[in-house]
Amino acid sequence: MNSHFPALIIVVPLLSAFVIVMAGWLNKKYCFPLAAAALGSSLVSAVAMLSRVMDSGPFTYHLGGWAPPWGIEYRVDHLNALVLVVVAAVAFINLIATRAIVRADFPEKTGSFYGLYSLFATGLLGVVVTGDAFNLFVLLEITALTGYALIGIGKQHAPLASLNYIFMGTIGASFYLLGVGYLYLATGTLNMADLALHLSKISGSTVVLAAFLICLTGLYMKMALFPLHAWLPNAYACAPSAAAGIIAPLTTKVMVYVLIRITLFVFTPAFTYAHLPLNQAMIWLASLAIVMGSILALSQKSLKKILVYIIVAEVGYMVGGLWIGNRISISGSILHIVNDAAMTLCVFLAAAGLQFKLKGDSFIALRGSFRKMPYTMAALVVGGLSIIGVPPTCGFFSKWYLISGALTAGTYQFVVALLLNSLVNVVLFFRIFEIGYFEPFPGQDSHRGQKAQAINEAPLSMVAMLLLVSAGLIALGLFSSDMVTRIILPSIPAGIL
Amino acid sequence: MDPVIAFIIAKYNYWMYIILMMIGLCGMIIKKNLIKKIIGMNIFQTAIILFYISIAAKKNATIPIIAHAHGDGHAAVNAAGIINPLPHVLMLTAIVVAVATLGVALALAIKIYRQYHTLEEDEIISQIRE
């Protein structure tokens, strides 16, 4: 039992997805408990694997007993054990928090929604746990296809946004597949550890360089790095709130994890950082992504639209940290995967709660929201402060690592972009706080002496999870140095200074 | 023969897949009709499938089925005489992925048509702007 966790973590939600859909035909009440049980068991497996890795180091699992490089190998080390816990925790928390919203939004399609949700989580967990380059593609497409469907069932322009996401996502995944094809052509293997072994011998080959660049392009498209971000804002803003709460925090972060896995563990650091002009170009690109994400966020007129452009900027943080390429900046990148998933979950849950109660997320709808929904807005404040980077919230610490890494490497453009983005985030969030706190409710003359608007909070499960996540943001901040020394630093390959 | 033409002919499978891929990409970018975009996407995916299949081929090799493999079949397998079956197996999975993508895309196209009563992208955008 204990040794089967790498398989169980994806098999349980995978099979549950079908059971959930079938249970939905009998009685819609069964769907939520089944989904919660499936994702809860994934969370248990993830935590168990993290503690095992911290005790006794990385371990592998051979699916069906076939030894690598012929069979598919699942490999758990410090890096992906950490990301697995993040993915499973976000999926589980969002599931609990959005129960009432799902019931209201999809009274007829509860079974299908939870089935898709469970499959989506399966795909993400599989992408993180797998040690096989082609298996990663298949799981990536499971994630993407369920993601398209989850976005497409939204209202308004969701189907069009989802179709545009399909085009971009398919190009991205196909490029990754093509890159893997070139790797297979050059080495004759698909297992990541085996690939790393073979690639270190032929690192001068142009086929390998082509494979590297093609894979990078595909992954950048999938993670929405500026200027390949065009699909993300509409798709995430149109997605139903219950789906946005898992898609927005996890998809881009898991893709950054894949980027780190491919660049540092398949192509070795010696190869990845061998092309200095390429590194410089990538750092400039990441800085540009941060700046452009900030500028585009400033021009938006609704809460969700602001949040999606913040995601575009945050992707630049993690990609930049990777390409700066010293231990501090890469720690910052990995820490930011964790922190950004948590903060994005926090703000998206808050936005979902606001939208559920206020019937909109435009600036006008948000007026007076502090009095109406004090706990939700308190959580939004913590999430906002964390995205701005105010200590002791976790956002501060990953920015600290990224900035000190960039200063060590002398890449000042990245530091400037980071600081600029923090300032823009201050403007963005304080504008929302101001509207929520000082502007009167719609249809009211002044904000003095009004007891008229009673507290009308989001559902209890939502508020409880929001408070848990916002407490988690502070806890992640307080324990971040522990996390870096015990989990993140051991996960970085030895070749990096 | 001209060395350029010789170079193109020697690597013709790569040229073919790149041409197909570019046709698909152009379809996705230039065409305004959503169904044509979906067709472009499918051509794009098929190009990569054909690339994988072409790298499995070997000259004067036969299909990867070994007669009487059970029992004493292990000993005398001449790998050079048999084409590589692995890319074919991988592409079976990729075909399934491509079909699923196509299905989701067409389902969304139906939903879009019901919503806007057109599949021309610029008409839909002008409807959204109103």
XYZ file of C-alpha atoms in Angstrom:
627
model
C 0.000 0.000 0.000
C 2.635 2.427 1.156
C 4.841 1.930 -1.876
C 1.962 2.406 -4.321
C 1.308 6.069 -3.521
C 2.745 7.383 -6.821
C 0.185 5.320 -8.737
C -2.683 5.762 -6.288
C -2.417 9.534 -6.372
C -3.632 9.539 -9.973
C -5.508 6.231 -10.253
C -7.992 7.089 -7.495
C -9.221 10.409 -8.962
C -9.061 8.947 -12.508
C -11.409 6.055 -11.726
C -13.500 8.219 -9.413
C -14.179 10.595 -12.295
C -16.160 7.879 -14.086
C -17.871 6.741 -10.899
C -18.884 10.342 -10.180
C -20.465 10.770 -13.604
C -22.390 7.512 -13.200
C -23.428 8.375 -9.635
C -24.718 11.661 -11.010
C -27.253 9.729 -13.104
C -28.634 8.088 -9.961
C -28.586 10.984 -7.561
C -26.761 14.296 -7.802
C -26.130 14.290 -4.054
C -23.476 11.561 -4.357
C -21.214 13.541 -6.686
C -19.690 15.979 -4.232
C -18.805 13.469 -1.466
C -17.251 11.132 -4.047
C -15.140 13.917 -5.543
C -14.105 15.082 -2.080
C -13.108 11.544 -1.104
C -11.082 11.059 -4.310
C -9.197 14.341 -4.080
C -8.804 13.941 -0.328
C -7.103 10.594 -0.882
C -4.798 12.232 -3.451
C -3.910 14.857 -0.873
C -3.106 12.133 1.674
C -0.907 10.326 -0.883
C 0.867 13.584 -1.748
C 1.607 14.435 1.881
C 2.769 10.868 2.558
C 5.125 11.012 -0.423
C 6.520 14.395 0.633
C 7.292 13.096 4.108
C 8.856 9.953 2.644
C 11.042 12.004 0.300
C 12.115 14.263 3.164
C 13.001 11.221 5.272
C 14.717 8.956 2.814
C 15.228 10.811 -0.463
C 13.764 10.349 -3.963
C 12.121 7.097 -5.000
C 10.663 5.642 -8.167
C 7.650 3.557 -9.112
C 7.473 1.305 -12.150
C 3.969 1.174 -13.603
C 2.918 -2.420 -14.263
C 6.289 -3.646 -13.039
C 8.059 -2.762 -16.316
C 11.569 -1.543 -15.650
C 12.645 1.772 -17.213
C 13.612 2.803 -19.845
C 11.053 0.456 -21.448
C 8.225 0.916 -18.991
C 6.787 4.157 -17.687
C 8.501 5.318 -14.544
C 6.979 7.611 -11.930
C 9.708 9.407 -10.080
C 9.166 11.376 -6.888
C 11.861 13.743 -5.656
C 11.810 16.830 -3.456
C 10.675 19.118 -6.279
C 7.659 17.232 -7.504
C 6.642 15.964 -4.057
C 6.278 19.615 -3.064
C 4.342 20.533 -6.218
C 2.120 17.447 -5.783
C 1.114 18.618 -2.325
C 0.330 22.072 -3.710
C -1.765 20.687 -6.581
C -3.689 18.242 -4.410
C -4.280 20.819 -1.677
C -5.523 23.521 -4.063
C -7.807 21.051 -5.858
C -9.243 19.822 -2.559
C -9.718 23.250 -0.941
C -11.346 24.727 -4.038
C -13.664 21.725 -4.287
C -14.907 22.210 -0.720
C -15.145 25.979 -1.025
C -17.185 26.073 -4.226
C -19.793 23.466 -3.270
C -22.665 25.942 -3.009
C -21.602 27.764 -6.175
C -21.567 24.532 -8.185
C -25.006 23.647 -6.854
C -26.345 27.022 -7.954
C -24.494 27.218 -11.295
C -24.908 23.644 -12.560
C -28.036 22.144 -11.061
C -28.361 19.753 -14.023
C -24.709 19.091 -14.731
C -23.328 18.455 -11.239
C -22.146 14.970 -12.162
C -20.376 16.064 -15.338
C -18.794 19.024 -13.588
C -17.334 16.988 -10.735
C -16.268 14.262 -13.162
C -14.361 16.808 -15.253
C -12.977 18.438 -12.128
C -11.625 15.128 -10.892
C -10.100 14.342 -14.298
C -8.509 17.779 -14.431
C -6.859 17.186 -11.054
C -5.748 13.733 -12.272
C -4.065 15.269 -15.296
C -2.215 17.879 -13.257
C -1.055 15.360 -10.655
C 0.065 13.010 -13.423
C 2.045 15.726 -15.211
C 3.878 16.397 -11.958
C 4.535 12.814 -10.883
C 5.559 11.259 -14.209
C 9.144 10.571 -15.170
C 8.467 9.884 -18.838
C 8.532 12.617 -21.473
C 5.777 11.162 -23.663
C 3.556 10.210 -20.749
C 3.851 13.842 -19.703
C 2.388 14.903 -23.077
C -0.587 12.573 -22.690
C -1.350 13.783 -19.166
C -0.849 17.364 -20.316
C -3.554 16.823 -22.912
C -5.878 15.215 -20.349
C -5.466 18.367 -18.274
C -5.932 20.633 -21.263
C -8.998 18.849 -22.698
C -10.822 18.803 -19.377
C -9.756 22.420 -18.880
C -11.331 23.405 -22.236
C -14.557 21.720 -21.212
C -14.562 23.290 -17.727
C -14.077 26.732 -19.256
C -16.526 26.104 -22.093
C -19.484 25.408 -19.772
C -19.239 28.993 -18.483
C -21.636 31.764 -19.374
C -21.380 34.672 -21.837
C -18.411 34.372 -24.169
C -16.944 31.298 -22.496
C -17.339 28.949 -25.507
C -15.488 31.345 -27.821
C -12.732 31.941 -25.241
C -12.449 28.205 -24.742
C -12.163 27.546 -28.488
C -9.375 30.113 -28.769
C -7.681 28.386 -25.838
C -8.003 25.075 -27.728
C -6.158 26.506 -30.740
C -3.327 27.975 -28.681
C -3.162 25.057 -26.265
C -3.035 22.526 -29.099
C -0.222 24.398 -30.833
C 1.666 24.468 -27.524
C 1.179 20.781 -26.789
C 2.015 19.825 -30.384
C 5.263 21.772 -30.205
C 6.152 19.949 -27.014
C 5.356 16.639 -28.735
C 7.546 17.608 -31.685
C 10.385 18.482 -29.321
C 10.040 15.094 -27.639
C 10.121 13.532 -31.123
C 13.478 15.177 -31.806
C 14.765 14.000 -28.437
C 13.666 10.476 -29.274
C 15.363 10.804 -32.662
C 18.619 11.832 -31.012
C 18.643 9.421 -28.072
C 16.167 6.599 -28.684
C 14.614 6.911 -25.240
C 11.712 8.718 -23.586
C 12.481 8.179 -19.910
C 13.587 11.482 -18.387
C 16.456 10.118 -16.296
C 17.676 8.073 -19.256
C 17.320 11.077 -21.559
C 19.461 13.183 -19.205
C 22.144 10.472 -19.274
C 22.224 10.306 -23.080
C 21.870 14.038 -23.685
C 24.916 14.877 -21.573
C 27.014 12.908 -24.092
C 25.686 14.641 -27.229
C 25.057 18.151 -25.918
C 26.783 19.737 -28.951
C 24.302 18.309 -31.434
C 22.020 20.703 -33.336
C 19.166 18.194 -33.118
C 19.289 18.511 -29.336
C 19.337 22.308 -29.533
C 16.346 22.219 -31.906
C 14.494 19.892 -29.535
C 15.262 22.237 -26.653
C 13.972 25.333 -28.435
C 10.845 23.588 -29.753
C 9.998 22.241 -26.286
C 10.531 25.692 -24.783
C 8.206 27.322 -27.327
C 5.506 24.760 -26.631
C 5.791 25.165 -22.876
C 5.825 28.971 -23.062
C 2.614 28.803 -25.029
C 1.030 26.511 -22.470
C 2.103 28.679 -19.537
C 1.037 31.934 -21.249
C 4.368 33.733 -21.102
C 4.007 37.134 -22.774
C 3.679 37.490 -25.865
C 2.099 34.021 -26.076
C -0.455 34.862 -23.374
C -3.351 35.900 -25.635
C -5.557 32.901 -24.794
C -5.351 33.219 -21.022
C -7.219 36.392 -19.990
C -10.522 35.662 -21.716
C -10.492 31.964 -20.951
C -9.859 32.459 -17.230
C -12.154 35.450 -16.850
C -15.059 33.673 -18.607
C -14.566 30.357 -16.794
C -17.231 29.521 -14.201
C -15.965 30.578 -10.749
C -15.850 27.031 -9.436
C -13.571 25.975 -12.302
C -11.481 29.158 -12.319
C -10.535 28.424 -8.703
C -8.578 25.342 -9.779
C -7.566 26.247 -13.345
C -6.118 29.675 -12.602
C -3.905 28.781 -9.625
C -2.615 25.502 -11.013
C -2.311 25.373 -14.819
C 0.410 27.993 -15.268
C 2.253 26.880 -12.134
C 2.332 23.239 -13.200
C 3.626 24.324 -16.605
C 6.426 26.264 -14.904
C 7.191 23.079 -12.967
C 7.412 21.201 -16.295
C 9.727 23.900 -17.629
C 12.009 23.476 -14.597
C 11.842 19.685 -14.940
C 12.743 19.806 -18.646
C 15.463 22.453 -18.450
C 17.239 21.274 -15.291
C 16.572 17.534 -15.170
C 16.246 16.399 -18.799
C 18.550 18.883 -20.482
C 21.185 19.255 -17.794
C 21.988 22.688 -16.267
C 25.325 22.547 -18.083
C 23.442 22.480 -21.407
C 20.626 24.863 -20.441
C 22.911 27.619 -19.225
C 25.568 27.058 -21.899
C 24.083 29.550 -24.365
C 24.617 32.943 -22.763
C 22.761 35.075 -25.369
C 19.764 32.747 -25.043
C 19.761 33.172 -21.243
C 19.930 36.925 -21.544
C 17.108 36.947 -24.099
C 14.945 34.793 -21.819
C 15.535 37.084 -18.820
C 14.581 40.089 -20.961
C 11.489 38.222 -22.140
C 10.492 37.398 -18.559
C 11.040 41.033 -17.501
C 8.928 42.168 -20.440
C 6.196 39.698 -19.431
C 6.150 41.187 -15.929
C 5.992 44.780 -17.192
C 3.370 44.079 -19.854
C 1.256 42.038 -17.431
C 1.266 45.029 -15.079
C 0.366 47.534 -17.782
C -2.463 45.386 -19.139
C -3.802 44.786 -15.612
C -3.966 48.533 -15.008
C -6.332 49.049 -17.925
C -8.960 46.533 -16.745
C -12.323 47.404 -15.276
C -13.317 44.298 -13.343
C -11.787 42.270 -10.527
C -11.378 38.989 -12.413
C -9.782 40.675 -15.432
C -7.246 42.331 -13.155
C -6.457 39.018 -11.508
C -5.885 37.196 -14.803
C -3.383 39.807 -15.973
C -1.628 39.499 -12.617
C -1.227 35.796 -13.471
C 0.406 36.794 -16.774
C 2.887 38.938 -14.826
C 3.555 36.236 -12.225
C 4.521 33.738 -14.925
C 7.337 36.144 -15.793
C 8.605 35.963 -12.191
C 9.044 32.227 -12.241
C 10.486 31.982 -15.754
C 12.917 34.827 -15.010
C 14.032 33.196 -11.761
C 14.768 29.974 -13.608
C 16.816 31.638 -16.340
C 18.886 33.791 -13.968
C 20.210 30.405 -12.998
C 21.751 30.618 -9.555
C 20.620 28.658 -6.496
C 18.927 31.637 -4.878
C 16.877 32.648 -7.894
C 15.839 29.070 -8.707
C 14.793 28.608 -5.061
C 12.774 31.787 -5.529
C 11.121 30.340 -8.627
C 10.191 27.077 -6.925
C 9.022 28.869 -3.791
C 6.957 31.156 -5.984
C 5.228 28.154 -7.592
C 3.958 27.247 -4.123
C 3.210 30.778 -2.974
C 1.615 31.936 -6.195
C -0.669 28.901 -6.295
C -1.799 29.734 -2.748
C -2.271 33.464 -3.346
C -4.035 32.983 -6.672
C -6.348 30.464 -5.014
C -7.067 32.990 -2.249
C -7.935 35.889 -4.552
C -9.903 33.740 -7.004
C -11.949 32.190 -4.194
C -12.652 35.666 -2.857
C -13.638 36.815 -6.352
C -15.884 33.752 -6.710
C -17.597 34.552 -3.408
C -18.058 38.194 -4.377
C -19.443 37.301 -7.767
C -21.802 34.758 -6.214
C -23.304 37.272 -3.786
C -22.989 40.555 -5.667
C -23.941 39.109 -9.096
C -20.969 40.698 -10.785
C -17.345 41.614 -10.325
C -17.192 45.028 -11.996
C -15.993 47.985 -9.938
C -19.557 49.231 -9.600
C -20.744 45.913 -8.167
C -17.925 45.925 -5.633
C -19.047 49.158 -3.939
C -19.622 48.738 -0.242
C -18.499 45.131 -0.320
C -16.505 45.438 2.917
C -19.646 45.964 4.940
C -21.622 43.382 3.098
C -19.027 40.614 3.044
C -16.392 41.421 5.686
C -14.690 38.003 5.842
C -14.423 37.549 2.092
C -12.973 41.025 1.719
C -10.564 40.400 4.620
C -9.294 37.333 2.761
C -9.013 39.381 -0.432
C -6.918 41.926 1.491
C -4.539 39.217 2.727
C -4.309 37.750 -0.780
C -3.756 41.200 -2.266
C -1.053 42.082 0.257
C 0.628 38.783 -0.519
C 0.597 39.454 -4.260
C 1.960 42.952 -3.594
C 4.632 41.343 -1.425
C 4.126 42.725 2.067
C 5.818 40.757 4.858
C 4.937 38.482 6.641
C 2.749 37.134 3.820
C 4.397 34.537 1.605
C 4.569 36.711 -1.514
C 7.284 38.819 0.087
C 9.666 35.909 0.612
C 9.641 34.508 -2.909
C 10.136 38.033 -4.275
C 13.016 38.457 -1.833
C 14.716 35.308 -3.136
C 14.114 36.308 -6.746
C 15.455 39.836 -6.242
C 18.534 38.726 -4.313
C 19.199 36.083 -6.961
C 18.902 38.693 -9.706
C 21.205 41.097 -7.840
C 23.797 38.339 -7.389
C 23.683 37.633 -11.118
C 23.621 41.342 -12.013
C 20.425 41.174 -14.077
C 19.080 44.551 -13.018
C 16.335 44.727 -15.654
C 14.590 41.862 -13.852
C 14.862 43.658 -10.494
C 13.386 46.816 -12.014
C 10.510 44.844 -13.585
C 9.785 43.103 -10.268
C 9.715 46.326 -8.284
C 7.601 48.051 -10.920
C 5.139 45.178 -10.828
C 4.915 45.389 -7.029
C 4.079 49.087 -7.295
C 1.442 48.435 -9.935
C -0.056 45.725 -7.741
C -0.307 48.264 -4.914
C -2.316 50.547 -7.192
C -4.519 47.705 -8.451
C -5.430 46.279 -5.078
C -5.805 49.514 -3.178
C -8.166 50.762 -5.845
C -10.352 47.711 -5.205
C -10.061 48.123 -1.432
C -10.992 51.785 -1.739
C -14.059 51.014 -3.835
C -15.090 48.271 -1.440
C -14.519 50.334 1.687
C -15.321 53.963 0.953
C -17.737 54.056 -1.938
C -21.393 53.823 -0.953
C -23.607 50.927 -1.944
C -25.444 51.278 -5.212
C -28.611 53.284 -4.681
C -27.418 54.964 -1.519
C -26.567 58.668 -1.107
C -23.749 58.614 1.395
C -21.915 56.079 3.473
C -22.701 57.793 6.756
C -25.149 56.401 9.273
C -26.207 53.453 7.247
C -27.088 50.211 8.932
C -29.302 49.416 5.993
C -27.071 46.832 4.366
C -26.865 43.779 6.592
C -23.982 41.363 6.366
C -24.660 38.993 3.496
C -21.692 36.663 3.446
C -20.732 33.942 1.007
C -21.689 30.354 2.000
C -20.068 29.013 5.171
C -17.876 26.410 3.423
C -16.498 29.170 1.196
C -15.771 31.563 4.058
C -14.144 28.823 6.139
C -11.862 27.798 3.267
C -11.043 31.427 2.477
C -9.966 32.077 6.039
C -7.958 28.837 6.004
C -6.176 29.852 2.789
C -5.464 33.384 3.980
C -4.076 32.020 7.252
C -2.074 29.641 5.075
C -0.580 32.571 3.157
C 0.844 33.965 6.389
C 1.934 30.514 7.605
C 3.724 29.864 4.282
C 5.494 33.181 4.756
C 6.585 32.393 8.302
C 7.848 28.922 7.414
C 9.338 29.833 4.051
C 12.978 29.660 5.156
C 12.329 26.187 6.606
C 10.720 25.141 3.360
C 13.635 26.462 1.310
C 16.335 24.747 3.359
C 14.542 21.433 3.868
C 12.720 20.890 0.572
C 13.654 23.345 -2.149
C 17.452 23.516 -1.875
C 17.861 19.698 -1.918
C 15.740 19.610 -5.080
C 18.048 21.818 -7.140
C 20.622 19.847 -9.174
C 24.172 19.949 -7.848
C 25.682 21.636 -10.909
C 24.161 25.029 -10.110
C 26.101 27.526 -8.008
C 22.164 16.640 -59.425
C 22.099 20.051 -57.849
C 23.271 19.679 -54.226
C 20.318 21.728 -52.949
C 17.801 19.439 -54.631
C 19.742 16.416 -53.434
C 19.575 17.785 -49.884
C 15.816 18.313 -50.155
C 15.188 14.873 -51.608
C 17.394 13.137 -49.042
C 15.361 14.566 -46.174
C 12.001 14.718 -47.930
C 10.013 13.366 -44.968
C 11.064 16.336 -42.824
C 10.189 18.797 -45.595
C 6.781 17.219 -45.992
C 5.951 17.426 -42.303
C 7.141 21.032 -42.088
C 5.034 22.005 -45.125
C 1.964 20.288 -43.659
C 2.580 21.903 -40.291
C 2.818 25.350 -41.851
C -0.392 24.761 -43.829
C -2.133 23.893 -40.581
C -0.657 26.872 -38.760
C -1.684 29.231 -41.572
C -5.195 27.800 -41.448
C -5.407 28.515 -37.755
C -4.039 32.053 -38.030
C -5.342 33.396 -41.352
C -8.773 31.818 -41.745
C -11.690 33.630 -40.145
C -14.118 30.721 -40.170
C -13.968 28.680 -36.970
C -14.509 25.340 -38.754
C -11.594 26.128 -41.104
C -9.487 26.947 -38.074
C -10.408 23.592 -36.561
C -9.434 21.856 -39.811
C -6.120 23.721 -39.711
C -5.563 22.521 -36.169
C -6.164 18.939 -37.214
C -3.723 19.213 -40.141
C -1.163 20.640 -37.726
C -1.537 17.675 -35.377
C -1.478 15.170 -38.242
C 1.792 16.649 -39.518
C 3.475 15.793 -36.229
C 1.972 12.301 -36.270
C 3.410 11.767 -39.765
C 6.796 13.045 -38.563
C 6.868 10.381 -35.853
C 5.795 7.663 -38.287
C 8.457 8.686 -40.802
C 11.288 8.425 -38.273
C 10.305 4.833 -37.568
C 10.960 3.734 -41.154
C 14.075 1.827 -42.201
C 15.269 0.804 -45.647
C 14.585 -2.819 -46.597
C 12.916 -3.505 -43.263
C 9.737 -5.420 -42.588
C 6.803 -4.985 -40.233
C 7.514 -5.561 -36.546
C 5.716 -8.871 -36.148
C 7.903 -11.784 -35.139
C 6.547 -15.190 -36.040
C 6.774 -17.854 -33.348
C 8.015 -15.322 -30.784
C 6.793 -17.348 -27.867
C 9.318 -19.781 -26.538
C 12.440 -19.498 -28.658
C 11.673 -16.201 -30.407
C 14.011 -14.147 -28.257
C 17.265 -15.217 -29.746
C 17.469 -14.117 -33.346
C 15.824 -10.711 -33.749
C 17.691 -8.652 -36.308
C 16.746 -5.095 -35.311
C 17.993 -3.598 -38.577
C 15.519 -5.695 -40.546
C 12.455 -4.578 -38.623
C 10.995 -1.076 -38.524
C 10.766 0.623 -35.145
C 7.295 -0.039 -33.687
C 7.559 2.399 -30.788
C 6.692 5.639 -32.678
C 3.614 3.885 -34.088
C 2.491 2.982 -30.593
C 3.096 6.520 -29.359
C 1.140 7.943 -32.266
C -1.838 5.704 -31.537
C -2.088 7.644 -28.292
C -1.500 10.945 -30.072
C -4.277 10.122 -32.565
C -6.642 9.508 -29.660
C -5.624 12.882 -28.218
C -6.145 14.569 -31.607
C -9.590 12.997 -32.005
C -10.593 14.075 -28.505
C -9.379 17.626 -29.192
C -11.335 17.676 -32.435
C -14.439 16.463 -30.620
C -14.212 19.131 -27.926
C -13.505 21.817 -30.529
C -16.497 20.829 -32.673
C -18.764 20.672 -29.615
C -17.706 24.196 -28.710
C -18.251 25.302 -32.327
C -21.843 24.030 -32.102
C -22.300 25.950 -28.859
C -20.861 29.091 -30.444
C -23.139 28.741 -33.468
C -26.195 28.460 -31.243
C -25.105 31.530 -29.309
C -24.131 33.887 -32.148
C -25.790 32.231 -35.207
C -22.566 32.469 -37.168
C -19.145 30.835 -37.279
C -17.285 33.765 -38.857
C -14.910 35.129 -36.249
C -15.147 38.802 -37.276
C -18.956 38.703 -37.216
C -18.877 37.192 -33.730
C -16.434 39.852 -32.542
C -18.600 42.638 -33.954
C -21.575 41.101 -32.124
C -19.614 41.060 -28.866
C -18.577 44.700 -29.280
C -22.167 45.914 -29.716
